[in-house]
N, C-alpha and C. Protein backbone atom coordinates (compact mmCIF):
# COMPACT_ATOMS: atom_id res chain seq x y z
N UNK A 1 102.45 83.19 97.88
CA UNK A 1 103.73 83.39 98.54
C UNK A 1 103.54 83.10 100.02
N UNK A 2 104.39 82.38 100.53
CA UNK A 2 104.47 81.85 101.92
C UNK A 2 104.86 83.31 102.94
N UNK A 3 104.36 83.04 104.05
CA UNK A 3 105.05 84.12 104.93
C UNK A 3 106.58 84.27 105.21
N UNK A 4 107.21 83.28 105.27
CA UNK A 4 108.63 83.15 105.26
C UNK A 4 109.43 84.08 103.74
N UNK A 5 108.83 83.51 103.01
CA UNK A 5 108.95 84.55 101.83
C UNK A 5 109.25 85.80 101.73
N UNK A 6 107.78 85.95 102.29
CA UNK A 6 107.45 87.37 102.25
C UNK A 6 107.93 88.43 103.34
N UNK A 7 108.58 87.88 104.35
CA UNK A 7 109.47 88.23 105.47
C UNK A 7 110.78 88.41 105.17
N UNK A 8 111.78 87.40 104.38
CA UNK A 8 113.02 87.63 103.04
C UNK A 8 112.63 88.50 102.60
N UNK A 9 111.75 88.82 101.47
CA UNK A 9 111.71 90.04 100.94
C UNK A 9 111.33 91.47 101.41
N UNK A 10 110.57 91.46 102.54
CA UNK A 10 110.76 92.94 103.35
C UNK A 10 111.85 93.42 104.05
N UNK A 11 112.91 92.34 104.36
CA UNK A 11 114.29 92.25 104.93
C UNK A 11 115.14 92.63 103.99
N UNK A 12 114.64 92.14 102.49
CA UNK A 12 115.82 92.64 101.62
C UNK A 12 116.04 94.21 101.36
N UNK A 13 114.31 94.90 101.18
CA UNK A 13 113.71 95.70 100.43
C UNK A 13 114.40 96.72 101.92
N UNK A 14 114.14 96.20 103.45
CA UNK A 14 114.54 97.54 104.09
C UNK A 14 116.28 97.63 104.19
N UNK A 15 116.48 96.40 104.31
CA UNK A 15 118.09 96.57 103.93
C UNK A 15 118.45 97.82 102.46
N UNK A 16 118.05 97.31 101.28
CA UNK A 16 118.25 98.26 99.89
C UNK A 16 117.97 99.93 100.70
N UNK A 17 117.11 99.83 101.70
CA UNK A 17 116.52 101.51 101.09
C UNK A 17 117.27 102.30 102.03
N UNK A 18 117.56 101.22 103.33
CA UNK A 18 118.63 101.81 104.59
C UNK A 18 120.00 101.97 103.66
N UNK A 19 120.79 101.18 102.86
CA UNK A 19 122.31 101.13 101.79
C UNK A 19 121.54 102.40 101.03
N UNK A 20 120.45 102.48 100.10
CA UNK A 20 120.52 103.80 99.81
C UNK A 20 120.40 105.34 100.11
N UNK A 21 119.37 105.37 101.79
CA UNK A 21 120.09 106.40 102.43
C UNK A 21 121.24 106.76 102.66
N UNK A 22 121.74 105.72 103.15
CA UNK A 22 123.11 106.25 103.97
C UNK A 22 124.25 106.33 102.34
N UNK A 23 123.69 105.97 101.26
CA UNK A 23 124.70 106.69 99.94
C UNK A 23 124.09 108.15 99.70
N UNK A 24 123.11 108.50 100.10
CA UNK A 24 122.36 109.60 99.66
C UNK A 24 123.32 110.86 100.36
N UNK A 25 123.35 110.13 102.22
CA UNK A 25 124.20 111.00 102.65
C UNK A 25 125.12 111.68 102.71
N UNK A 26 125.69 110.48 101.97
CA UNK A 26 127.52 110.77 101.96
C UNK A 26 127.73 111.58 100.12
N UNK A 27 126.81 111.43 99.12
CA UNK A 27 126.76 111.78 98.19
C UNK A 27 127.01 113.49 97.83
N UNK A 28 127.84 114.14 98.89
CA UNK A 28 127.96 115.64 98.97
C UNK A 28 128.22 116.11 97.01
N UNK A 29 128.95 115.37 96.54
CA UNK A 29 129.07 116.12 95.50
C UNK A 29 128.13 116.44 94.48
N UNK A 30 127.06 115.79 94.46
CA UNK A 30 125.90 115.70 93.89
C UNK A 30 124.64 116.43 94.70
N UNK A 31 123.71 117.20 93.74
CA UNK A 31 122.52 117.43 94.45
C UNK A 31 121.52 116.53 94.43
N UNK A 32 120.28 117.21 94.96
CA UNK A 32 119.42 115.93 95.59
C UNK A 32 118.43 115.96 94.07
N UNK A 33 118.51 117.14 93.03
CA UNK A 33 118.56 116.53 91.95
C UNK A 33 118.95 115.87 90.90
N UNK A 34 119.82 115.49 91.05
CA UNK A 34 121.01 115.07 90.36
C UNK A 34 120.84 113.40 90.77
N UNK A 35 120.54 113.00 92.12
CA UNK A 35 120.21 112.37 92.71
C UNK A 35 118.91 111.22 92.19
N UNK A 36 118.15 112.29 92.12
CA UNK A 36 116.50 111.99 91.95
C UNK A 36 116.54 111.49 90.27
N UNK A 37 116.96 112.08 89.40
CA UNK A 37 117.51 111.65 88.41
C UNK A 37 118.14 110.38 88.06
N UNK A 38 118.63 109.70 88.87
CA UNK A 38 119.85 109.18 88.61
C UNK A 38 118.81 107.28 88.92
N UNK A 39 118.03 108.28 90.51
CA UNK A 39 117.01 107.05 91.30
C UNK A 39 116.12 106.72 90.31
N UNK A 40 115.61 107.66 89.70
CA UNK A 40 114.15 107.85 88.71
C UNK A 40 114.92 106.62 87.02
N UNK A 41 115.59 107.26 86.74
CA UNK A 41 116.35 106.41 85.28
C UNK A 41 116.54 104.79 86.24
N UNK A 42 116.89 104.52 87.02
CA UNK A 42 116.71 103.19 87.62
C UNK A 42 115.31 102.90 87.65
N UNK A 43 114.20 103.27 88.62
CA UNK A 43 113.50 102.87 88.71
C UNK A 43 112.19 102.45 87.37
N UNK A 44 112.46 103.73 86.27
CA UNK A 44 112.04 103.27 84.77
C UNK A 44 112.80 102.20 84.02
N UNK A 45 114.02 101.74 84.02
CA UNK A 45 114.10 100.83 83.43
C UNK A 45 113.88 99.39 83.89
N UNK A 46 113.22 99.59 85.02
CA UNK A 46 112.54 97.79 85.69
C UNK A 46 111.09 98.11 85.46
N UNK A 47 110.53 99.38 85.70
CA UNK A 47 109.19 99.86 85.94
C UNK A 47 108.57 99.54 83.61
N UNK A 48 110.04 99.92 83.37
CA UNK A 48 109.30 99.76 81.47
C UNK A 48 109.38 98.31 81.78
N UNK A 49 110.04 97.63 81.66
CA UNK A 49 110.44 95.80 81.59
C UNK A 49 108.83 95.30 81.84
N UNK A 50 108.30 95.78 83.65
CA UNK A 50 107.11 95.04 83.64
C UNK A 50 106.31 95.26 82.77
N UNK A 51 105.82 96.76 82.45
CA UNK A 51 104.86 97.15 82.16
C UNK A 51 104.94 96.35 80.19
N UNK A 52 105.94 96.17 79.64
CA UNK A 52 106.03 95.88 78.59
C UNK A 52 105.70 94.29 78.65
N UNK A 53 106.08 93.68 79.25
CA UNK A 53 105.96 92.13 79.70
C UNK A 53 104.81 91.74 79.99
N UNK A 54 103.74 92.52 80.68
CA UNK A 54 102.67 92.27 80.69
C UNK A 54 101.38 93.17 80.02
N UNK A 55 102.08 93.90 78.92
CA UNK A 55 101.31 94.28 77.90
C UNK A 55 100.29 95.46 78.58
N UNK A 56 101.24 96.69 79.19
CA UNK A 56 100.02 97.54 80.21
C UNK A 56 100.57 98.51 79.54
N UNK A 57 99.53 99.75 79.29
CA UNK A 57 100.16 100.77 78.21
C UNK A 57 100.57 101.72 78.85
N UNK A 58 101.68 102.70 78.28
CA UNK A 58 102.59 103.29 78.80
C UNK A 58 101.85 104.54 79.47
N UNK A 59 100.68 104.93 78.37
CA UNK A 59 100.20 106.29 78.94
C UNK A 59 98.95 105.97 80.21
N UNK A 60 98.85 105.01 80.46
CA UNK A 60 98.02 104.95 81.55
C UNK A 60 96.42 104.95 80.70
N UNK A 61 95.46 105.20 81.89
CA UNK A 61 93.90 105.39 81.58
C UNK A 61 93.75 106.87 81.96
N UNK A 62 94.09 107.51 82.82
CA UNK A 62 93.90 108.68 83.05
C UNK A 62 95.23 109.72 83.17
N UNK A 63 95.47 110.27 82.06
CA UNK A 63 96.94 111.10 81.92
C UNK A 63 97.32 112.19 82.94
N UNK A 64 95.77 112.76 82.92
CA UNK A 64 96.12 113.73 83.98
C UNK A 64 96.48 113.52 85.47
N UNK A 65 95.82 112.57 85.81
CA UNK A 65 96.08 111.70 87.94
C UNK A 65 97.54 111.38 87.00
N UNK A 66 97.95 110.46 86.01
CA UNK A 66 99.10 109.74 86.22
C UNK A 66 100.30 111.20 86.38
N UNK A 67 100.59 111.87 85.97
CA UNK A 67 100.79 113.52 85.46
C UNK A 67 101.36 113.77 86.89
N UNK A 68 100.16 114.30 87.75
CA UNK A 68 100.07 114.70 88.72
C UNK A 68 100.63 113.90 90.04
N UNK A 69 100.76 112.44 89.47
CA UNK A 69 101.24 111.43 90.64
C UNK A 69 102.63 111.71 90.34
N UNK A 70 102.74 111.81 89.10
CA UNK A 70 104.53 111.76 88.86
C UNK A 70 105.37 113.38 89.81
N UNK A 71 104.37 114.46 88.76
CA UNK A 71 104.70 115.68 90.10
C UNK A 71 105.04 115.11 91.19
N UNK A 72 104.13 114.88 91.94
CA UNK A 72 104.37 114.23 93.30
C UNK A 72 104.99 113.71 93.71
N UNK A 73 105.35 112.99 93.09
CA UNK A 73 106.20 111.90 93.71
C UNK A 73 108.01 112.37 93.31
N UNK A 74 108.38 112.84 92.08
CA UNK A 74 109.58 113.78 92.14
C UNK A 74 109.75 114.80 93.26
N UNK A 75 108.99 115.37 93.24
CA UNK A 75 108.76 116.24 94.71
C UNK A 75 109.09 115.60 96.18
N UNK A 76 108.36 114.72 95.80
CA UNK A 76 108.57 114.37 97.57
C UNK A 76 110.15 113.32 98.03
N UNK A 77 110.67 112.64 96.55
CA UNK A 77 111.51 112.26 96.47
C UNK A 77 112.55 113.30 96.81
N UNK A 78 112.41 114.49 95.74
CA UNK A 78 113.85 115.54 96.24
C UNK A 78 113.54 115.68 97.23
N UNK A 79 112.45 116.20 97.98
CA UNK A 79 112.26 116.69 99.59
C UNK A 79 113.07 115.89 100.45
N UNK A 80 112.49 114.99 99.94
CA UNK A 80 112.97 113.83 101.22
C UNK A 80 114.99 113.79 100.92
N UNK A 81 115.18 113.94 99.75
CA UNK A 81 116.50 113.23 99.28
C UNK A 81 117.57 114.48 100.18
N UNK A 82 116.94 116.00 100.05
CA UNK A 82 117.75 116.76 100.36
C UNK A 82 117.29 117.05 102.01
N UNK A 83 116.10 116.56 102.39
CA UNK A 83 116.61 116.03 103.46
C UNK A 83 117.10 115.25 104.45
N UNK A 84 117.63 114.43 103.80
CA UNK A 84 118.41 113.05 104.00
C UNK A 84 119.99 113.93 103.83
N UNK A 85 120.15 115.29 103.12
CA UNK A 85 121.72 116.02 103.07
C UNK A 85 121.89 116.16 104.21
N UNK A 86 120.95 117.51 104.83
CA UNK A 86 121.10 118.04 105.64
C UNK A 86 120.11 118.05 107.44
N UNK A 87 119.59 116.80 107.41
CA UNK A 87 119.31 116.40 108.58
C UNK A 87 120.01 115.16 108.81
N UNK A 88 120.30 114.66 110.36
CA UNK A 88 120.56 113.41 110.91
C UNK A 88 119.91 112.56 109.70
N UNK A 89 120.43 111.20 109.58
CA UNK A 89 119.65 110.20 108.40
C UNK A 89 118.47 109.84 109.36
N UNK A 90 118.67 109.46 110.72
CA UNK A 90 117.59 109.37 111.42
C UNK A 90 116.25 109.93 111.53
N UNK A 91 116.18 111.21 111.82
CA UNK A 91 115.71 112.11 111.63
C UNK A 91 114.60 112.57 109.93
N UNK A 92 115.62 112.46 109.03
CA UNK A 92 114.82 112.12 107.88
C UNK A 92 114.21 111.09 107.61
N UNK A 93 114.70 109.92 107.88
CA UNK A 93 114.24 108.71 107.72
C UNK A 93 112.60 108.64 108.55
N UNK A 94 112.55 108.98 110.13
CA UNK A 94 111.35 109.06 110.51
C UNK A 94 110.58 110.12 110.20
N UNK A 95 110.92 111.45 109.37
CA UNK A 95 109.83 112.30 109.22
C UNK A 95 108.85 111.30 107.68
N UNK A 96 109.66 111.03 107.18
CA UNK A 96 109.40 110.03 105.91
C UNK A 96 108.19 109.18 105.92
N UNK A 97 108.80 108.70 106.87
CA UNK A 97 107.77 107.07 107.53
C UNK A 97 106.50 107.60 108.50
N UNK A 98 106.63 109.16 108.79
CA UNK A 98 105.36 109.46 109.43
C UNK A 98 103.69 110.28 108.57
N UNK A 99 104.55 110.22 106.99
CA UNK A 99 103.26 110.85 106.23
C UNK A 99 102.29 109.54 105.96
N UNK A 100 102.18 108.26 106.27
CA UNK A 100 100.89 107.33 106.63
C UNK A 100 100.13 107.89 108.08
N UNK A 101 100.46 108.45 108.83
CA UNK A 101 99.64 108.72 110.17
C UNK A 101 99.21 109.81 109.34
N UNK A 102 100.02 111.15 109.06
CA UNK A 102 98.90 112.09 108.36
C UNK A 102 97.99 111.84 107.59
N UNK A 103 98.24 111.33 106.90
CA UNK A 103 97.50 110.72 105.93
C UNK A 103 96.34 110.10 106.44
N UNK A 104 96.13 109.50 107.30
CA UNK A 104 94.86 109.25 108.16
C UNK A 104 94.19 109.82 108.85
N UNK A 105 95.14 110.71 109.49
CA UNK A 105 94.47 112.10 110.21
C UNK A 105 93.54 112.93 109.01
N UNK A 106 94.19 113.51 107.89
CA UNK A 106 93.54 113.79 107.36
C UNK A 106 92.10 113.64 106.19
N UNK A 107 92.38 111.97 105.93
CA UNK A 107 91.26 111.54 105.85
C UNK A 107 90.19 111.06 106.44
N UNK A 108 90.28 111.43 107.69
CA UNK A 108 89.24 111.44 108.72
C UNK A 108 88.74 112.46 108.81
N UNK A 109 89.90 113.53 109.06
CA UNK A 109 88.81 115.28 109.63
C UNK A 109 88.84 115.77 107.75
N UNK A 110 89.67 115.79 106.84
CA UNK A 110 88.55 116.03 105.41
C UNK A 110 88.39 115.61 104.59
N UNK A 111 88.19 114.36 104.35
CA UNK A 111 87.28 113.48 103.60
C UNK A 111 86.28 112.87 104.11
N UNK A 112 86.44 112.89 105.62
CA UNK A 112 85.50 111.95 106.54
C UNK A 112 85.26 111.06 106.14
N UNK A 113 86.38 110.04 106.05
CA UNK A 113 86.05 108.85 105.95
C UNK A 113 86.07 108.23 107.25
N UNK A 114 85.01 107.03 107.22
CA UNK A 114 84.86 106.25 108.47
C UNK A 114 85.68 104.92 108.58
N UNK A 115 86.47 104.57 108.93
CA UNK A 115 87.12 103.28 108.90
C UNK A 115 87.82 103.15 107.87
């Protein structure tokens, strides 16, 4: 893939996720589970397509990490979704985009990793 490409498609991808905050916001009648639900049934029916298309099995190699990623990641989705209700979109949007710096912080002071 060319860089030009690949510059279209990060343009598209932040356009999609900025149109789906700002629906998240305005979405008062719904909760941020209701929400997460709604994101999650989307994102499995493209997420089955690949995985079936290229013949990768559903339960994974390790059930328990896959398990535990899914926890996670529902979690941090509602977190984030219900706070995308009730903070500025701004505001949520950058607390969002700042768990890669933690994330380094903390694998430096406890994992100690070097580089």
């Amino acid at each position: 893939m060319d860089v030009k490409k690949a510059i279209q498609f990060m343009l598209i991808s932040t356009l999609a996720f900025a149109c789906m905050n700002t629906t998240v916001k305005y979405l008062s009648n719904f909760s941020a589970f209701q929400i997460v639900l709604f994101r999650s049934v989307g994102s499995l029916f493209f997420t089955f397509g690949f995985l079936l298309k290229n013949k990768i099995s559903l339960a994974g190699n390790n059930k328990k990490l896959l398990i535990l990623r899914g926890v996670v990641g529902v979690t941090s989705m509602s977190l984030f979704f219900m706070a995308t209700k009730y903070l500025p979109i701004g505001s949520a949007v950058s607390l969002r985009y700042l768990a890669p710096i933690f994330a380094a912080i903390f694998a430096v002071f406890l994992l100690k990793e070097k580089n």
